[in-house]
Coordinates of C-alpha atoms and ligand atoms in Angstrom, one line a residue:
M1 CA 59.8 -105.0 53.3
F2 CA 61.1 -106.1 49.9
E3 CA 63.9 -108.6 49.1
Q4 CA 67.3 -107.1 48.5
T5 CA 69.9 -108.2 45.9
D6 CA 73.2 -106.5 45.3
P7 CA 72.2 -102.9 44.4
N8 CA 75.1 -102.4 42.0
Q9 CA 73.9 -105.3 39.8
I10 CA 70.8 -103.2 39.3
Q11 CA 71.9 -99.6 39.5
L12 CA 75.0 -99.8 37.2
N13 CA 75.0 -100.6 33.4
S14 CA 77.6 -102.8 31.8
E15 CA 80.0 -99.8 31.5
G16 CA 79.8 -99.1 35.2
Q17 CA 77.7 -96.0 34.7
L18 CA 74.6 -95.2 36.7
K19 CA 71.3 -96.3 35.1
H20 CA 69.3 -96.2 38.3
Y21 CA 70.2 -94.4 41.5
L22 CA 69.1 -96.5 44.5
T23 CA 71.8 -96.2 47.2
T24 CA 75.2 -94.7 47.9
E25 CA 76.3 -98.1 49.4
G26 CA 78.9 -99.8 47.2
L27 CA 79.3 -96.9 44.7
S28 CA 82.9 -96.1 44.0
R29 CA 84.6 -92.9 45.1
E30 CA 85.0 -92.0 41.4
L31 CA 81.3 -92.3 40.8
L32 CA 80.4 -90.3 43.9
T33 CA 82.9 -87.6 42.8
E34 CA 81.4 -87.6 39.3
I35 CA 78.0 -86.9 40.9
L36 CA 79.5 -84.0 42.9
D37 CA 81.4 -82.5 39.9
T38 CA 78.3 -82.7 37.7
A39 CA 76.2 -81.2 40.5
D40 CA 78.7 -78.4 40.9
S41 CA 78.2 -77.3 37.4
F42 CA 74.4 -77.2 37.9
V43 CA 74.7 -75.1 41.0
D44 CA 76.4 -72.4 38.9
M45 CA 73.8 -72.8 36.2
S46 CA 70.9 -72.4 38.7
A47 CA 72.2 -69.0 39.7
Q48 CA 72.0 -67.8 36.0
Q49 CA 69.1 -65.9 34.5
V50 CA 68.1 -68.8 32.3
K51 CA 68.1 -71.9 34.5
K52 CA 67.4 -74.6 31.9
V53 CA 69.4 -77.1 29.9
P54 CA 68.0 -79.5 27.4
L55 CA 69.5 -82.7 28.8
L56 CA 66.1 -84.4 29.5
R57 CA 64.1 -82.6 26.7
G58 CA 61.3 -84.9 25.4
K59 CA 61.6 -87.1 28.5
T60 CA 58.8 -87.7 31.0
V61 CA 59.7 -87.9 34.7
V62 CA 57.1 -89.2 37.1
N63 CA 57.5 -88.4 40.8
L64 CA 55.9 -91.4 42.5
F65 CA 55.5 -90.4 46.1
F66 CA 53.9 -93.0 48.4
E67 CA 54.9 -90.9 51.4
A68 CA 54.4 -87.2 52.1
S69 CA 57.3 -84.9 51.3
T70 CA 57.7 -81.2 50.7
R71 CA 61.3 -80.3 50.0
T72 CA 62.3 -83.6 48.3
L73 CA 59.3 -83.6 46.0
S74 CA 59.6 -79.9 45.1
T75 CA 63.3 -80.0 44.5
F76 CA 63.0 -83.2 42.3
E77 CA 60.2 -81.4 40.4
L78 CA 62.4 -78.3 39.8
A79 CA 65.4 -80.4 38.9
A80 CA 63.5 -82.2 36.2
K81 CA 62.1 -79.0 34.9
R82 CA 65.5 -77.4 34.8
L83 CA 66.6 -80.4 32.7
S84 CA 63.6 -79.6 30.4
A85 CA 61.7 -82.8 31.1
D86 CA 57.9 -83.0 31.4
V87 CA 57.0 -83.8 35.0
L88 CA 54.1 -85.6 36.6
N89 CA 53.7 -85.6 40.4
L90 CA 51.7 -88.5 41.7
N91 CA 50.8 -88.6 45.4
I92 CA 49.9 -92.3 45.5
S93 CA 48.4 -92.2 49.0
T94 CA 45.5 -90.3 47.4
S95 CA 45.6 -92.3 44.2
S96 CA 44.8 -95.9 43.0
T97 CA 46.7 -98.0 45.5
S98 CA 44.2 -96.8 48.1
K99 CA 41.6 -98.2 45.7
G100 CA 43.3 -101.6 45.8
E101 CA 45.5 -101.4 42.7
T102 CA 48.8 -103.2 43.2
L103 CA 52.2 -101.5 42.8
K104 CA 52.9 -103.6 39.7
D105 CA 49.6 -102.4 38.1
T106 CA 50.4 -98.8 38.9
L107 CA 53.8 -99.3 37.3
M108 CA 52.4 -100.9 34.2
T109 CA 49.9 -98.1 33.8
L110 CA 52.6 -95.5 34.1
E111 CA 54.8 -97.4 31.6
A112 CA 51.9 -97.4 29.1
M113 CA 52.1 -93.6 29.3
H114 CA 55.8 -93.9 28.0
S115 CA 57.4 -92.6 31.2
D116 CA 61.2 -92.4 31.1
M117 CA 62.0 -92.0 34.8
F118 CA 60.4 -92.8 38.1
V119 CA 61.4 -90.9 41.2
V120 CA 60.2 -93.1 44.1
R121 CA 59.5 -92.3 47.7
H122 CA 58.1 -95.1 49.8
S123 CA 57.8 -96.0 53.5
D124 CA 59.0 -99.6 52.9
S125 CA 62.8 -100.3 52.7
G126 CA 63.7 -101.7 49.3
A127 CA 60.7 -100.3 47.4
A128 CA 62.8 -98.3 44.8
H129 CA 65.0 -101.4 44.4
F130 CA 61.9 -103.6 43.7
I131 CA 60.6 -101.1 41.2
A132 CA 64.0 -100.9 39.4
Q133 CA 63.9 -104.7 39.1
H134 CA 60.4 -104.7 37.6
V135 CA 60.3 -101.7 35.2
T136 CA 60.8 -102.2 31.5
P137 CA 64.3 -101.5 30.3
D138 CA 65.0 -97.8 29.4
V139 CA 63.1 -96.5 32.5
A140 CA 65.4 -95.1 35.1
V141 CA 64.5 -95.3 38.8
I142 CA 65.7 -92.8 41.4
N143 CA 65.3 -93.5 45.1
A144 CA 63.9 -90.5 46.9
G145 CA 63.9 -92.3 50.3
D146 CA 62.8 -95.8 51.1
G147 CA 61.8 -96.7 54.7
R148 CA 64.8 -96.6 57.0
H149 CA 67.1 -97.9 54.3
A150 CA 68.5 -95.1 52.1
H151 CA 68.1 -91.5 50.9
P152 CA 70.9 -91.3 48.4
T153 CA 70.1 -87.9 46.9
Q154 CA 69.9 -86.4 50.4
A155 CA 73.3 -87.9 51.3
M156 CA 74.9 -86.5 48.1
L157 CA 73.5 -83.0 48.5
D158 CA 75.0 -83.1 52.0
M159 CA 78.3 -84.2 50.5
L160 CA 78.1 -81.4 47.9
T161 CA 77.4 -78.8 50.7
I162 CA 80.3 -80.1 52.7
R163 CA 82.7 -80.1 49.7
R164 CA 81.7 -76.6 48.7
H165 CA 82.4 -75.3 52.2
K166 CA 85.4 -77.4 53.3
G167 CA 87.0 -78.4 50.0
D168 CA 88.5 -81.8 50.8
F169 CA 87.0 -84.7 52.8
A170 CA 90.3 -86.2 53.9
P171 CA 90.9 -84.1 57.0
L172 CA 87.3 -83.9 58.2
V173 CA 85.8 -85.2 61.4
V174 CA 82.0 -85.4 60.9
A175 CA 79.4 -86.1 63.6
I176 CA 75.9 -87.3 62.8
V177 CA 73.6 -86.6 65.7
G178 CA 70.1 -87.8 66.8
D179 CA 67.7 -90.5 65.7
I180 CA 70.2 -92.8 63.8
L181 CA 67.9 -95.8 64.4
H182 CA 65.1 -94.7 62.1
S183 CA 67.2 -92.6 59.7
R184 CA 67.6 -93.5 56.1
V185 CA 69.5 -90.2 55.8
A186 CA 72.2 -91.3 58.3
R187 CA 72.8 -94.6 56.6
S188 CA 73.3 -93.0 53.2
Q189 CA 75.5 -90.3 54.7
I190 CA 77.8 -92.8 56.5
H191 CA 78.4 -94.8 53.3
A192 CA 79.1 -91.6 51.3
L193 CA 81.4 -90.1 53.9
R194 CA 83.4 -93.3 54.3
T195 CA 83.8 -93.8 50.5
L196 CA 84.8 -90.1 50.0
G197 CA 87.5 -90.6 52.6
A198 CA 86.4 -88.4 55.6
A199 CA 89.0 -88.9 58.4
E200 CA 86.4 -89.9 61.0
V201 CA 82.6 -90.4 61.1
R202 CA 81.0 -90.2 64.5
V203 CA 77.4 -91.0 65.4
I204 CA 76.0 -89.4 68.6
A205 CA 72.7 -90.7 70.0
P206 CA 71.1 -92.2 73.1
Q207 CA 71.4 -96.0 73.2
T208 CA 67.7 -96.4 72.4
L209 CA 68.1 -94.6 69.1
L210 CA 71.2 -96.4 67.8
P211 CA 70.9 -99.4 65.5
K212 CA 72.6 -102.6 66.7
H213 CA 76.1 -103.1 65.2
I214 CA 76.3 -99.6 63.8
E215 CA 80.1 -99.7 64.4
A216 CA 80.3 -102.2 61.6
L217 CA 79.7 -99.3 59.2
G218 CA 83.0 -97.8 60.3
V219 CA 81.8 -95.1 62.6
R220 CA 82.8 -94.1 66.2
V221 CA 79.8 -94.3 68.5
F222 CA 79.1 -91.7 71.3
T223 CA 76.2 -91.6 73.7
D224 CA 77.5 -88.4 75.3
M225 CA 77.1 -85.4 73.0
N226 CA 79.6 -83.2 74.8
E227 CA 82.3 -85.8 74.2
G228 CA 81.2 -86.6 70.6
L229 CA 81.2 -83.0 69.5
K230 CA 84.8 -82.3 70.6
D231 CA 86.8 -80.9 67.7
V232 CA 84.4 -81.9 64.9
D233 CA 84.4 -80.0 61.6
V234 CA 80.8 -80.8 60.5
V235 CA 77.7 -81.4 62.7
M236 CA 74.9 -83.1 60.9
M237 CA 71.7 -83.1 62.9
L238 CA 68.8 -85.5 62.2
R239 CA 65.1 -85.2 62.8
L240 CA 63.4 -87.3 65.4
Q241 CA 61.4 -89.7 63.2
K242 CA 58.4 -89.9 65.6
E243 CA 56.2 -91.4 62.9
R244 CA 58.5 -94.4 62.8
M245 CA 58.8 -94.9 66.6
T246 CA 56.7 -97.9 67.6
S247 CA 57.5 -97.7 71.3
A248 CA 58.6 -95.0 73.8
L249 CA 62.2 -94.6 73.0
L250 CA 62.6 -91.1 74.5
P251 CA 61.9 -89.7 77.9
S252 CA 60.5 -86.4 76.6
E253 CA 61.3 -83.8 73.9
S254 CA 62.7 -81.4 76.4
E255 CA 64.9 -84.0 78.0
F256 CA 66.1 -85.0 74.5
F257 CA 66.9 -81.4 73.7
K258 CA 68.9 -81.1 77.0
L259 CA 71.0 -84.1 76.2
Y260 CA 71.2 -84.2 72.3
G261 CA 69.8 -80.9 71.0
L262 CA 72.3 -78.6 69.3
S263 CA 72.6 -75.4 71.4
E264 CA 75.2 -72.7 71.0
E265 CA 76.8 -73.9 74.1
K266 CA 77.3 -77.5 72.8
L267 CA 78.3 -76.2 69.3
A268 CA 81.2 -74.3 71.1
L269 CA 82.8 -77.8 71.7
A270 CA 83.2 -78.3 68.0
K271 CA 86.0 -76.6 65.9
P272 CA 85.6 -72.8 65.7
D273 CA 84.8 -73.1 62.0
A274 CA 82.5 -76.1 62.3
V275 CA 79.4 -76.0 60.1
V276 CA 75.9 -77.2 61.0
M277 CA 73.5 -79.1 58.8
H278 CA 70.0 -80.7 59.0
P279 CA 68.1 -82.4 56.2
G280 CA 64.8 -80.8 57.3
P281 CA 62.1 -80.5 58.3
I282 CA 63.7 -79.1 61.5
N283 CA 62.0 -79.2 64.9
R284 CA 63.2 -76.1 66.6
G285 CA 63.9 -76.5 70.2
V286 CA 63.8 -80.3 69.9
E287 CA 66.9 -81.2 67.8
I288 CA 68.3 -77.7 67.3
E289 CA 68.0 -74.3 68.9
S290 CA 66.7 -71.5 66.6
V291 CA 69.8 -69.3 67.1
V292 CA 71.9 -72.2 65.7
A293 CA 69.6 -73.2 62.9
D294 CA 69.4 -69.5 61.7
G295 CA 73.0 -68.7 62.7
P296 CA 76.1 -67.9 60.6
R297 CA 77.3 -71.5 60.8
S298 CA 74.1 -73.1 59.6
L299 CA 74.1 -74.5 56.0
I300 CA 70.5 -75.7 56.1
L301 CA 69.3 -73.5 53.3
D302 CA 72.4 -74.2 51.2
Q303 CA 71.5 -77.9 51.5
V304 CA 68.1 -77.1 49.9
T305 CA 69.7 -75.2 47.0
N306 CA 72.3 -77.9 46.5
G307 CA 69.6 -80.5 46.5
I308 CA 68.3 -79.3 43.1
A309 CA 71.8 -79.5 41.6
V310 CA 72.4 -83.0 42.9
R311 CA 69.0 -84.2 41.7
M312 CA 69.8 -82.8 38.3
A313 CA 73.1 -84.6 38.3
V314 CA 71.8 -88.1 39.1
M315 CA 68.8 -87.7 36.8
S316 CA 70.9 -86.7 33.8
M317 CA 73.6 -89.3 34.6
S318 CA 71.0 -92.2 34.9
M319 CA 69.3 -91.1 31.8
S320 CA 72.6 -91.2 29.9
G321 CA 73.5 -94.6 31.5
Q322 CA 70.1 -95.9 30.2
T323 CA 70.9 -94.6 26.7
T324 CA 74.4 -96.2 26.6
E325 CA 72.8 -99.5 27.7
K326 CA 70.1 -99.3 25.1
Q327 CA 72.7 -98.6 22.4
A328 CA 74.7 -101.7 23.6
R329 CA 71.5 -103.8 23.5
L330 CA 70.6 -102.7 20.0
G331 CA 74.2 -103.2 18.9
N332 CA 74.0 -106.8 20.1
G333 CA 70.9 -107.2 17.9
E334 CA 68.5 -107.7 20.8
Ligands
NCD401 C1 64.3 -86.6 55.3 C2 63.5 -87.8 54.9 O1 62.4 -87.7 54.5 O2 64.0 -88.9 55.1 N1 63.9 -85.4 54.9 C3 64.0 -85.0 53.7 O3 64.2 -85.7 52.7 N2 63.9 -83.7 53.5 C4 64.6 -86.6 56.8 C5 63.5 -86.5 57.7 O4 62.3 -86.7 57.3 O5 63.7 -86.4 58.8

């Protein structure tokens, strides 16, 4: 665990623009909407024959992954390439930290290579925040998931997917279902949905998978899925984070599926036009039934597509926030 200070002191520049992207918590509705609007334009661009823009031409992006990932790493890589950056993927679990090098030494080595952006995934909460505090000015840091704390690009790709299908957030009742306790995705989603003005955010989970005081985030808590799903517009499923479970919090996977898995029968309790989402990787038959995951109401693959656009948006916005700040510094004669 790393020390936490107010993230906005670090992630925003003096003009209030993003210069790092660490968390959705505390970001204004205007800024979240700017991310969505920017991402929207990249969704359209990614469907064209030529999928590149020169916004990060000449910049070097390092994907610094201390924890395994497939879709997040590959969509960050594609996003950086579509912005014309040079990209280096570092899987640190197989690199120098396992030879005893400290995180600060790794950072200094990468800075000496004149990197412009670090995309960080780490199993410790606060890792991206720590790195943003310790990098040299001009280097942007993007959080690609830190421990149980935050996964802000996942949350915003989910918001983009919802907005593209439902239009406005104001009338929406959204349910987040499953392993809330270990989920960095759920925390970032809750902050984003509340800030964007969703009518109601529900969490549905067994008591053992609910963090203490979760109501303080402004959500309605349900332990009965049949009740919680009634009349919702969006069902956001989560993966059971077994790798983070230190004790037996579940009876069995089949029991979990019976009570909290999304079947067609349970989905029928939601609104007839309700959509279904999951950040992946999905465990079929544990969190979600295959007919639902592959069915007409599932947006799971749209989420992946939108992930590239959202990552392009936050990367280009942070790089431009860094440039503005640098110009201000130079103007002040620093
Ligand atoms: C999520 C993650 O790693 O936090 N997945 C992802 O980014 N695609 C959710 C998960 O692992 O369950």
